[in-house]
Tab-separated table of C-alpha atoms in Angstrom:
chain	number	residue	atom	x	y	z
A	86	MET	CA	-0.028	0.050	-0.055
A	87	PHE	CA	1.183	3.577	0.301
A	88	TYR	CA	0.199	7.010	1.227
A	89	ILE	CA	-0.735	10.062	-0.406
A	90	LEU	CA	-0.081	13.413	1.233
A	91	THR	CA	-0.467	17.039	0.066
A	92	MET	CA	2.733	18.973	0.258
A	93	ARG	CA	3.652	22.367	-1.687
A	94	LYS	CA	1.177	21.024	-4.576
A	95	LEU	CA	3.346	18.003	-4.807
A	96	PHE	CA	2.346	14.491	-3.661
A	97	LEU	CA	4.120	11.995	-1.665
A	98	LEU	CA	3.861	8.282	-2.590
A	99	ILE	CA	5.559	5.793	-0.496
A	100	GLY	CA	5.328	2.101	-1.652
A	101	LEU	CA	5.522	0.058	1.703
A	102	LEU	CA	6.647	-3.274	0.036
A	103	THR	CA	9.929	-5.453	-0.024
A	104	CYS	CA	12.036	-3.564	-2.259
A	105	LEU	CA	15.467	-4.635	-3.946
A	106	GLN	CA	18.562	-4.326	-2.671
A	107	ILE	CA	20.664	-2.272	-5.228
A	108	ASN	CA	24.182	-3.097	-6.574
A	109	GLY	CA	26.035	-1.674	-9.323
A	110	GLN	CA	24.399	-3.366	-12.169
A	111	GLU	CA	21.011	-3.106	-10.912
A	112	LEU	CA	21.423	0.562	-10.195
A	113	LYS	CA	21.938	1.058	-14.047
A	114	VAL	CA	18.537	-0.595	-14.457
A	115	VAL	CA	17.000	2.097	-11.699
A	116	SER	CA	18.588	4.733	-13.784
A	117	ASN	CA	17.071	3.506	-16.694
A	118	ILE	CA	13.792	3.429	-14.912
A	119	VAL	CA	14.247	7.356	-13.957
A	120	ASP	CA	15.313	7.910	-17.772
A	121	SER	CA	11.769	6.016	-18.915
A	122	ILE	CA	9.907	8.457	-16.408
A	123	ARG	CA	11.542	11.577	-17.997
A	124	LEU	CA	10.748	10.703	-21.696
A	125	HIS	CA	7.181	9.529	-21.091
A	126	TYR	CA	6.446	12.474	-18.704
A	127	ASN	CA	7.777	14.993	-21.278
A	128	ASP	CA	5.650	13.298	-24.069
A	129	THR	CA	2.884	13.381	-21.842
A	130	ASN	CA	2.338	9.560	-22.400
A	131	TYR	CA	0.909	8.857	-19.064
A	132	ALA	CA	-0.387	5.315	-20.011
A	133	ALA	CA	3.555	4.193	-20.336
A	134	LEU	CA	4.118	6.177	-17.049
A	135	TYR	CA	1.645	4.182	-15.292
A	136	ASN	CA	3.096	0.746	-16.621
A	137	LEU	CA	6.357	1.574	-14.708
A	138	LEU	CA	4.258	0.846	-11.297
A	139	ASN	CA	4.033	-2.899	-10.102
A	140	SER	CA	0.513	-4.352	-9.812
A	141	ASP	CA	0.274	-3.672	-6.105
A	142	PHE	CA	1.033	0.115	-6.635
A	143	LYS	CA	-1.472	0.271	-9.191
A	144	LYS	CA	-4.383	-1.418	-7.175
A	145	ASN	CA	-4.054	1.376	-4.547
A	146	PHE	CA	-3.150	4.187	-7.261
A	147	SER	CA	-5.724	4.533	-10.058
A	148	TYR	CA	-4.588	5.629	-13.607
A	149	THR	CA	-6.806	8.416	-13.579
A	150	ASP	CA	-5.345	9.884	-10.089
A	151	HIS	CA	-1.998	8.871	-11.683
A	152	HIS	CA	-2.574	10.995	-14.775
A	153	THR	CA	-3.899	13.904	-12.748
A	154	PHE	CA	-1.010	14.003	-10.043
A	155	TYR	CA	1.628	14.549	-13.095
A	156	ARG	CA	-0.505	16.767	-15.438
A	157	GLU	CA	-1.616	18.916	-12.512
A	158	ASN	CA	0.618	18.993	-9.846
A	159	ILE	CA	4.026	18.718	-11.811
A	160	LEU	CA	3.719	19.214	-15.424
A	161	LYS	CA	1.701	22.807	-14.884
A	162	SER	CA	4.034	24.065	-12.108
A	163	MET	CA	7.726	22.737	-12.882
A	164	GLY	CA	7.393	22.298	-16.857
A	165	LYS	CA	9.267	19.691	-18.755
A	166	LEU	CA	11.873	17.514	-17.316
A	167	LYS	CA	15.355	18.341	-18.407
A	168	TYR	CA	17.694	15.729	-16.838
A	169	ALA	CA	18.009	13.458	-13.973
A	170	LYS	CA	21.001	12.934	-11.685
A	171	TYR	CA	21.674	10.245	-9.242
A	172	LEU	CA	22.341	11.400	-5.667
A	173	GLN	CA	22.638	8.617	-2.918
A	174	ASN	CA	20.856	5.602	-1.496
A	175	LYS	CA	18.615	6.888	1.341
A	176	MET	CA	16.835	4.324	3.873
A	177	GLY	CA	16.498	1.909	0.885
A	178	SER	CA	15.178	4.075	-1.946
A	179	GLU	CA	17.453	5.464	-4.715
A	180	CYS	CA	17.466	9.380	-4.468
A	181	TYR	CA	17.674	11.475	-7.903
A	182	LEU	CA	17.888	15.194	-8.603
A	183	MET	CA	15.427	15.759	-11.162
A	184	TYR	CA	16.226	18.981	-13.156
A	185	PHE	CA	12.697	20.938	-14.300
A	186	GLU	CA	12.432	23.679	-16.386
A	187	ASN	CA	10.817	25.584	-13.385
A	188	GLY	CA	13.065	24.504	-10.951
A	189	ASN	CA	14.400	20.977	-9.194
A	190	LEU	CA	12.662	18.256	-7.353
A	191	GLU	CA	14.158	15.028	-5.537
A	192	LEU	CA	12.842	11.880	-6.429
A	193	SER	CA	13.085	8.884	-4.010
A	194	LEU	CA	12.374	5.608	-5.878
A	195	PHE	CA	11.719	2.215	-4.594
A	196	VAL	CA	12.025	-0.866	-6.962
A	197	ASP	CA	10.809	-4.317	-6.419
A	198	SER	CA	12.243	-7.849	-7.242
A	199	LYS	CA	10.891	-7.494	-10.764
A	200	LEU	CA	12.401	-4.041	-11.337
A	201	LYS	CA	8.900	-2.333	-11.167
A	202	ILE	CA	8.407	0.830	-9.360
A	203	ALA	CA	6.862	-0.041	-5.809
A	204	GLY	CA	6.751	3.259	-4.508
A	205	LEU	CA	8.031	6.963	-5.476
A	206	GLN	CA	8.566	10.233	-3.551
A	207	TRP	CA	8.336	13.623	-4.988
A	208	LEU	CA	10.022	16.219	-2.949
A	209	PRO	CA	11.153	19.854	-3.154
A	210	TYR	CA	15.030	19.673	-3.661
A	211	LYS	CA	17.095	21.175	-0.773
A	212	PRO	CA	20.745	21.307	-2.766
A	213	GLU	CA	24.019	20.786	-0.878
A	214	LYS	CA	26.872	22.708	-2.205
A	215	ILE	CA	28.071	21.276	-5.414
A	216	ASN	CA	31.392	22.841	-6.130
A	217	HIS	CA	31.508	22.967	-9.863
A	218	LEU	CA	27.751	24.867	-9.240
A	219	THR	CA	29.094	27.486	-7.671
A	220	LYS	CA	28.537	30.654	-9.452
A	221	LYS	CA	31.404	32.172	-11.374
A	222	THR	CA	33.362	35.547	-10.880
A	223	SER	CA	34.432	35.822	-14.028
A	224	TYR	CA	35.033	34.125	-17.681
A	225	LYS	CA	37.354	34.914	-20.816
A	226	SER	CA	35.837	36.803	-23.895
A	227	ASP	CA	37.185	37.986	-27.042
A	228	SER	CA	34.666	40.880	-27.214
A	229	LYS	CA	36.171	44.344	-27.753
A	230	LYS	CA	33.625	46.143	-25.417
A	231	THR	CA	33.392	49.230	-27.927
A	232	SER	CA	30.408	48.926	-30.174
A	233	PRO	CA	26.813	49.125	-29.240
A	234	LEU	CA	26.574	45.474	-30.464
A	235	ASP	CA	29.732	44.498	-28.167
A	236	LEU	CA	27.901	46.016	-24.991
A	237	LYS	CA	24.448	44.686	-25.845
A	238	VAL	CA	25.716	41.053	-26.717
A	239	ASP	CA	28.045	40.852	-23.318
A	240	SER	CA	25.052	42.026	-21.401
A	241	LEU	CA	22.851	39.445	-22.836
A	242	VAL	CA	25.542	36.398	-22.064
A	243	HIS	CA	26.581	37.728	-19.040
A	244	ASP	CA	24.345	35.703	-16.167
A	245	TYR	CA	24.380	32.782	-18.613
A	246	MET	CA	28.465	32.571	-18.416
A	247	LEU	CA	28.505	33.253	-14.879
A	248	GLY	CA	25.958	30.131	-14.027
A	249	GLY	CA	28.313	27.115	-12.405
A	250	ALA	CA	27.205	24.548	-15.084
A	251	SER	CA	28.068	26.921	-18.375
A	252	CYS	CA	31.448	26.435	-20.205
A	253	GLY	CA	31.575	28.085	-23.458
A	254	LEU	CA	29.801	30.180	-26.324
A	255	SER	CA	30.390	30.878	-29.866
A	256	ILE	CA	28.090	33.138	-31.255
A	257	GLY	CA	27.640	34.537	-34.873
A	258	ILE	CA	25.727	37.599	-35.919
A	259	TYR	CA	25.474	38.928	-39.371
A	260	GLN	CA	23.853	42.212	-40.141
A	261	ASN	CA	23.517	44.646	-43.320
A	262	GLY	CA	26.364	42.799	-44.761
A	263	LYS	CA	28.775	42.440	-41.924
A	264	ILE	CA	29.543	39.463	-39.968
A	265	TYR	CA	30.725	39.458	-36.162
A	266	TYR	CA	31.792	36.676	-34.223
A	267	LYS	CA	31.891	36.969	-30.350
A	268	ASN	CA	33.309	33.818	-28.017
A	269	TYR	CA	33.064	33.276	-24.295
A	270	GLY	CA	34.210	30.883	-21.567
A	271	GLU	CA	36.274	27.732	-22.619
A	272	ILE	CA	36.188	24.839	-25.148
A	273	SER	CA	36.602	22.651	-22.135
A	274	ARG	CA	36.319	23.159	-18.295
A	275	ASN	CA	39.260	24.270	-16.985
A	276	ALA	CA	41.259	24.284	-20.060
A	277	GLY	CA	42.017	28.050	-20.274
A	278	LYS	CA	41.313	28.297	-24.028
A	279	LEU	CA	38.581	30.372	-25.463
A	280	PRO	CA	36.138	28.844	-28.350
A	281	ASP	CA	36.419	30.538	-31.529
A	282	SER	CA	34.568	30.544	-34.938
A	283	SER	CA	36.051	27.049	-35.897
A	284	SER	CA	35.297	25.254	-32.652
A	285	ILE	CA	33.075	22.260	-33.336
A	286	PHE	CA	29.930	21.941	-31.302
A	287	GLU	CA	26.940	19.370	-31.658
A	288	ILE	CA	24.119	21.498	-33.017
A	289	GLY	CA	21.233	18.883	-31.881
A	290	SER	CA	17.885	19.668	-33.419
A	291	ILE	CA	18.977	22.438	-35.790
A	292	THR	CA	20.073	19.248	-37.837
A	293	LYS	CA	15.970	18.902	-38.654
A	294	THR	CA	16.415	22.247	-40.936
A	295	PHE	CA	19.207	20.327	-42.636
A	296	THR	CA	16.525	17.328	-43.320
A	297	GLY	CA	13.912	20.051	-44.221
A	298	LEU	CA	16.134	21.173	-46.934
A	299	LEU	CA	17.157	17.793	-48.392
A	300	LEU	CA	13.075	17.042	-48.312
A	301	ALA	CA	12.645	20.253	-50.057
A	302	LYS	CA	15.446	19.590	-52.685
A	303	ALA	CA	13.709	16.056	-53.424
A	304	VAL	CA	10.486	17.490	-54.205
A	305	LYS	CA	11.863	19.937	-56.601
A	306	GLU	CA	13.419	17.277	-58.241
A	307	LYS	CA	10.144	15.402	-58.469
A	308	LYS	CA	11.067	12.268	-56.394
A	309	ILE	CA	8.558	12.857	-53.837
A	310	ASN	CA	5.511	15.036	-53.054
A	311	LEU	CA	4.691	16.631	-49.509
A	312	ASN	CA	1.153	15.159	-49.972
A	313	ASP	CA	2.848	11.456	-50.348
A	314	ASP	CA	1.370	8.771	-47.927
A	315	ILE	CA	4.376	7.769	-46.106
A	316	ARG	CA	3.933	4.287	-46.508
A	317	LYS	CA	4.641	4.597	-50.288
A	318	PHE	CA	8.145	4.347	-49.187
A	319	LEU	CA	8.322	2.051	-46.272
A	320	PRO	CA	8.088	-1.458	-46.618
A	321	LYS	CA	4.697	-3.540	-46.563
A	322	GLY	CA	2.942	-4.325	-43.462
A	323	TYR	CA	2.020	-0.727	-42.112
A	324	GLU	CA	-1.664	-0.624	-42.749
A	325	ASN	CA	-1.827	0.793	-39.035
A	326	LEU	CA	-0.216	4.304	-39.901
A	327	GLN	CA	-3.721	5.859	-40.375
A	328	TYR	CA	-6.598	7.480	-38.611
A	329	LYS	CA	-9.912	7.030	-39.779
A	330	ASN	CA	-8.799	6.152	-43.128
A	331	LYS	CA	-6.435	9.240	-43.215
A	332	ALA	CA	-2.803	8.653	-43.710
A	333	ILE	CA	0.301	10.190	-42.395
A	334	LEU	CA	1.712	12.470	-45.116
A	335	VAL	CA	5.239	13.325	-45.602
A	336	GLU	CA	5.043	16.967	-44.841
A	337	HIS	CA	3.405	15.948	-41.567
A	338	LEU	CA	6.518	14.341	-40.917
A	339	ALA	CA	8.456	17.591	-41.498
A	340	ASN	CA	6.016	19.981	-39.671
A	341	HIS	CA	5.608	17.877	-36.644
A	342	THR	CA	1.833	16.950	-37.172
A	343	SER	CA	2.157	13.489	-37.804
A	344	GLY	CA	0.932	12.220	-34.378
A	345	LEU	CA	3.840	10.044	-33.634
A	346	ALA	CA	5.334	10.084	-30.222
A	347	SER	CA	8.305	12.352	-29.606
A	348	VAL	CA	10.521	9.251	-29.015
A	349	PRO	CA	9.511	5.546	-29.068
A	350	SER	CA	8.132	4.448	-25.633
A	351	ASN	CA	10.396	1.274	-25.850
A	352	ILE	CA	13.667	3.098	-26.359
A	353	SER	CA	14.724	2.739	-22.649
A	354	THR	CA	13.710	-1.107	-22.894
A	355	LEU	CA	16.778	-2.223	-24.839
A	356	SER	CA	19.152	-4.182	-22.708
A	357	ASN	CA	22.099	-2.096	-24.016
A	358	TYR	CA	20.586	1.189	-23.283
A	359	ASP	CA	22.443	4.142	-22.123
A	360	SER	CA	20.697	6.982	-20.479
A	361	LEU	CA	23.750	9.176	-20.987
A	362	ASN	CA	23.820	8.308	-24.754
A	363	PRO	CA	19.957	7.389	-25.235
A	364	TYR	CA	19.913	6.907	-28.939
A	365	GLN	CA	23.043	5.135	-29.692
A	366	HIS	CA	21.683	1.711	-30.223
A	367	TYR	CA	17.959	2.414	-31.315
A	368	SER	CA	18.738	1.566	-35.118
A	369	LYS	CA	16.330	2.367	-37.993
A	370	LYS	CA	15.529	-1.335	-37.886
A	371	HIS	CA	14.204	-0.707	-34.525
A	372	ILE	CA	12.389	2.526	-35.624
A	373	LEU	CA	10.647	0.289	-38.498
A	374	GLU	CA	9.683	-2.296	-36.134
A	375	TYR	CA	8.075	0.206	-33.608
A	376	LEU	CA	6.064	1.843	-36.017
A	377	LYS	CA	4.006	-1.414	-36.675
A	378	THR	CA	3.056	-1.048	-33.228
A	379	VAL	CA	1.674	2.497	-33.397
A	380	ILE	CA	-1.544	3.144	-33.281
A	381	PRO	CA	-2.695	6.809	-34.183
A	382	ASP	CA	-5.615	8.539	-32.007
A	383	THR	CA	-6.131	11.544	-34.001
A	384	PHE	CA	-6.225	13.008	-37.388
A	385	PRO	CA	-2.595	13.614	-39.101
A	386	GLY	CA	-2.219	17.041	-39.663
A	387	ALA	CA	-4.618	18.421	-36.996
A	388	LYS	CA	-2.123	18.736	-34.165
A	389	ASN	CA	1.252	19.969	-33.851
A	390	ASN	CA	3.456	17.771	-31.434
A	391	TYR	CA	7.301	18.012	-31.750
A	392	SER	CA	8.525	14.504	-32.660
A	393	ASN	CA	12.091	13.488	-32.925
A	394	LEU	CA	10.718	10.075	-34.226
A	395	GLY	CA	8.784	11.786	-36.871
A	396	MET	CA	11.877	13.552	-38.330
A	397	ALA	CA	13.871	10.381	-37.740
A	398	VAL	CA	11.491	8.527	-40.380
A	399	LEU	CA	11.638	11.270	-42.595
A	400	GLY	CA	15.360	10.649	-42.647
A	401	ILE	CA	14.836	6.700	-43.620
A	402	ILE	CA	12.628	8.044	-46.533
A	403	LEU	CA	14.839	10.300	-47.949
A	404	GLU	CA	17.268	7.359	-47.995
A	405	GLU	CA	14.943	5.340	-49.797
A	406	VAL	CA	13.905	8.056	-52.313
A	407	ASN	CA	17.658	9.331	-52.894
A	408	GLN	CA	19.091	5.841	-52.530
A	409	GLN	CA	22.047	7.460	-50.438
A	410	SER	CA	22.421	7.216	-46.573
A	411	TYR	CA	21.496	10.064	-44.693
A	412	ALA	CA	25.029	10.840	-43.988
A	413	GLU	CA	26.181	10.929	-47.844
A	414	GLN	CA	23.227	13.455	-48.351
A	415	ILE	CA	24.311	15.682	-45.821
A	416	GLY	CA	27.724	15.609	-47.150
A	417	ALA	CA	26.598	16.341	-50.603
A	418	LEU	CA	24.461	19.246	-49.298
A	419	THR	CA	27.209	20.752	-47.145
A	420	SER	CA	29.477	20.523	-50.103
A	421	GLU	CA	27.228	22.538	-52.129
A	422	MET	CA	27.105	25.291	-49.448
A	423	LYS	CA	30.890	24.870	-49.195
A	424	LEU	CA	30.628	24.036	-45.225
A	425	THR	CA	34.034	22.405	-44.678
A	426	SER	CA	33.532	21.638	-41.046
A	427	THR	CA	29.892	20.429	-40.932
A	428	ALA	CA	29.133	16.637	-40.484
A	429	ILE	CA	27.769	13.816	-38.922
A	430	GLU	CA	31.196	12.030	-38.707
A	431	LEU	CA	34.253	14.289	-38.191
A	432	SER	CA	37.381	13.729	-39.848
A	433	GLU	CA	40.463	13.124	-37.606
A	434	GLU	CA	41.452	16.996	-38.238
A	435	LEU	CA	37.787	18.271	-37.219
A	436	LYS	CA	37.954	15.896	-34.295
A	437	THR	CA	40.655	18.179	-32.712
A	438	LYS	CA	38.495	21.282	-32.857
A	439	LEU	CA	35.628	19.242	-31.175
A	440	THR	CA	34.809	21.103	-27.629
A	441	LYS	CA	33.814	18.966	-24.434
A	442	GLY	CA	29.988	19.069	-23.621
A	443	TYR	CA	28.733	19.878	-20.192
A	444	ASN	CA	25.132	18.911	-19.062
A	445	TYR	CA	22.801	21.189	-16.822
A	446	LEU	CA	24.521	20.275	-13.644
A	447	GLY	CA	27.962	20.794	-14.923
A	448	ASP	CA	29.248	17.445	-15.512
A	449	GLU	CA	30.790	16.530	-18.715
A	450	THR	CA	28.783	14.309	-21.040
A	451	PRO	CA	29.419	11.600	-23.858
A	452	TYR	CA	29.041	13.110	-27.558
A	453	TRP	CA	25.810	11.674	-28.429
A	454	ASN	CA	25.739	8.721	-31.117
A	455	LEU	CA	22.256	9.330	-32.871
A	456	ASN	CA	21.908	6.082	-34.604
A	457	GLY	CA	18.651	5.973	-36.167
A	458	PHE	CA	17.899	9.252	-35.378
A	459	GLU	CA	20.492	10.894	-37.509
A	460	ALA	CA	17.925	13.209	-39.327
A	461	ALA	CA	16.770	14.311	-36.075
A	462	GLY	CA	19.914	15.922	-34.453
A	463	ALA	CA	23.164	14.128	-35.444
A	464	ILE	CA	25.161	17.105	-37.182
A	465	LYS	CA	28.076	18.808	-35.579
A	466	SER	CA	29.532	22.226	-36.807
A	467	ASN	CA	30.946	25.751	-35.786
A	468	SER	CA	29.874	29.061	-35.640
A	469	SER	CA	31.670	30.107	-39.332
A	470	ASP	CA	30.066	27.071	-40.914
A	471	MET	CA	26.483	27.747	-39.230
A	472	MET	CA	26.902	31.449	-40.389
A	473	LYS	CA	27.198	30.359	-44.197
A	474	TYR	CA	24.574	28.136	-43.749
A	475	LEU	CA	22.132	30.969	-42.483
A	476	LEU	CA	23.422	32.958	-45.495
A	477	PHE	CA	22.398	30.343	-47.489
A	478	ASN	CA	18.785	30.330	-46.261
A	479	LEU	CA	18.652	34.118	-45.977
A	480	LYS	CA	19.444	34.854	-49.482
A	481	GLU	CA	17.079	31.840	-50.669
A	482	GLY	CA	19.152	31.417	-53.862
A	483	ALA	CA	17.408	28.351	-55.088
A	484	GLU	CA	13.906	27.370	-55.200
A	485	TYR	CA	14.250	24.599	-52.820
A	486	ILE	CA	15.346	26.679	-50.113
A	487	ARG	CA	12.242	28.921	-50.742
A	488	LEU	CA	10.191	25.877	-50.568
A	489	SER	CA	11.619	25.026	-46.900
A	490	HIS	CA	10.487	28.155	-45.621
A	491	GLU	CA	6.923	28.091	-46.756
A	492	LEU	CA	4.517	27.215	-44.246
A	493	THR	CA	3.060	23.706	-44.067
A	494	TRP	CA	1.127	24.468	-40.765
A	495	GLY	CA	-0.226	27.213	-38.697
A	496	ASP	CA	-0.291	30.731	-39.707
A	497	VAL	CA	1.852	33.936	-39.825
A	498	ASN	CA	1.874	34.483	-36.196
A	499	TYR	CA	3.376	30.973	-35.450
A	500	GLY	CA	3.767	28.227	-38.200
A	501	ILE	CA	6.348	25.579	-39.371
A	502	GLY	CA	7.814	25.184	-42.923
A	503	LEU	CA	9.694	22.007	-43.575
A	504	GLY	CA	11.837	21.627	-40.184
A	505	TRP	CA	11.905	25.401	-39.733
A	506	HIS	CA	10.026	27.385	-37.116
A	507	VAL	CA	8.369	30.650	-38.464
A	508	ILE	CA	7.040	33.522	-36.071
A	509	LYS	CA	5.749	36.966	-36.312
A	510	THR	CA	7.784	38.997	-33.883
A	511	LYS	CA	6.642	42.086	-32.070
A	512	TYR	CA	8.150	44.156	-34.606
A	513	ALA	CA	6.113	42.517	-37.187
A	514	HIS	CA	8.848	40.681	-38.968
A	515	LYS	CA	9.166	37.229	-39.881
A	516	LEU	CA	11.657	35.352	-37.915
A	517	ILE	CA	12.605	31.785	-39.316
A	518	TRP	CA	14.344	29.886	-36.581
A	519	HIS	CA	15.508	26.734	-34.759
A	520	ASN	CA	17.309	25.654	-31.501
A	521	GLY	CA	18.788	22.448	-30.329
A	522	GLY	CA	19.791	20.765	-27.538
A	523	THR	CA	21.976	17.366	-26.550
A	524	TYR	CA	22.586	16.560	-23.074
A	525	GLY	CA	26.079	18.250	-23.739
A	526	TYR	CA	25.142	21.101	-25.888
A	527	ALA	CA	22.555	23.931	-26.718
A	528	SER	CA	22.255	25.821	-30.061
A	529	PHE	CA	19.898	28.386	-31.733
A	530	CYS	CA	19.762	29.859	-34.941
A	531	GLY	CA	17.466	32.057	-37.282
A	532	PHE	CA	17.200	34.685	-39.782
A	533	ILE	CA	15.069	38.000	-40.881
A	534	LYS	CA	14.905	38.793	-44.209
A	535	GLU	CA	13.448	42.156	-43.890
A	536	LYS	CA	16.391	43.180	-41.637
A	537	ASP	CA	19.208	41.126	-43.192
A	538	CYS	CA	20.232	39.708	-40.212
A	539	ALA	CA	21.030	36.363	-38.925
A	540	VAL	CA	22.214	34.803	-35.379
A	541	ILE	CA	23.929	31.439	-34.550
A	542	ILE	CA	24.824	30.634	-31.076
A	543	LEU	CA	26.643	27.428	-29.947
A	544	SER	CA	27.054	26.294	-26.321
A	545	ASN	CA	28.853	23.488	-24.912
A	546	SER	CA	26.585	23.347	-21.937
A	547	GLY	CA	23.274	21.679	-22.253
A	548	ILE	CA	21.724	24.898	-20.927
A	549	ASN	CA	19.376	26.669	-23.105
A	550	VAL	CA	20.480	29.778	-25.119
A	551	ASP	CA	17.132	30.660	-26.726
A	552	ALA	CA	16.871	33.766	-24.155
A	553	ILE	CA	20.276	35.080	-25.728
A	554	GLY	CA	19.067	34.460	-29.416
A	555	ILE	CA	15.791	36.209	-28.845
A	556	GLY	CA	17.580	39.286	-27.071
A	557	ILE	CA	20.199	39.482	-29.919
A	558	PHE	CA	17.312	39.721	-32.479
A	559	LYS	CA	15.113	42.147	-30.455
A	560	TYR	CA	18.444	44.675	-30.628
A	561	LEU	CA	18.979	43.805	-34.392
A	562	GLN	CA	15.263	44.705	-34.980
A	563	SER	CA	15.319	47.930	-33.161
A	564	ASN	CA	18.720	49.102	-34.799
């Protein structure tokens, strides 16, 4: 049985059952359970979240109560769950720091002998001092601190760089024919070396805009249509990929309206799953097998729900259409744009310029292997190449580039093209943008044709940089 108590709008759930004595290997399994909690919670997949509980827990805690608890008492106040860090074993439970968008909570987890959740406890987190999260007093910078733009960018990055978990930033700004690069912090913690425009970072989901360009190119080459049923390009046996006879179309994958989950619900069940590198063992074969289990519950195209899985499926389709691997297609595209430091797999020379990534807590993280999810986030690049990429998009010199920016969902206030997000700013300009994030990196990019400006921000910390990018665009539009 368990108890439910109200505490600062949170519930306390304690399973009074015989729980597992944890050893090293079993602790990894528990960490995988915690990562499943994160994935299902962020995807609002409350059914999958509920299925992590054991049968005794379920007898005393209904699905409705469980759903309401997470939706009303955690999601509304805390936002999305960004990261989980193991703390300690405390009185038979495994305790984790759960790092949300709007603050932190402590999760104590009780696991039974069958590795099901026998009980859990959510509490406000009272942090002990962590040395590497101590706020900094200074950081390196190549800013000349002379122009109004210098001073504005310095002011926007100041709080970010003083945070204990931050490491380095490389920023590129284009305005009225001129390019400016501004760099802060370090390429790796305590290295003492400032990043520059050649330093390489994981760009995460900005990769999706490259995938959108590949799709637009294939459309213009008449290899595929945006309104094609995706099953046209998949093997036989996917009759399930429809809702009330309405099929998922190619454009639904590119604008996140396919109805597919953000990530497959079974991603953390693989025997070799690693919560620090979650996609590395999930292959295209796994994706295709998972798609056969999908049962859509809404009309494709009706609802925007950001989906890494949908973009991964689009990558698989593009491989079929172009008869090339996704990496080969990216190689051809970057060659066309003369991007010499942008790739999925870096050369030995480029690896020497790769920065080290750090998570929300300041801990070094492994580089991500995206495996079957390459099209959703596998590209690495630097601010110099990414500025070339943004100018390639800004100038719209080819028809397929223009096509990738055209709305396929939404309206002029907020919509999505092929991978790109499009919003109307408060200055009534059209900002075309995307951001990205892996555990160790964060990124933001965008451009405004009316103001002839573009911005790229690359960070080797998993802390979101959107506020810096938005602040720079506000300045560029008002000057």
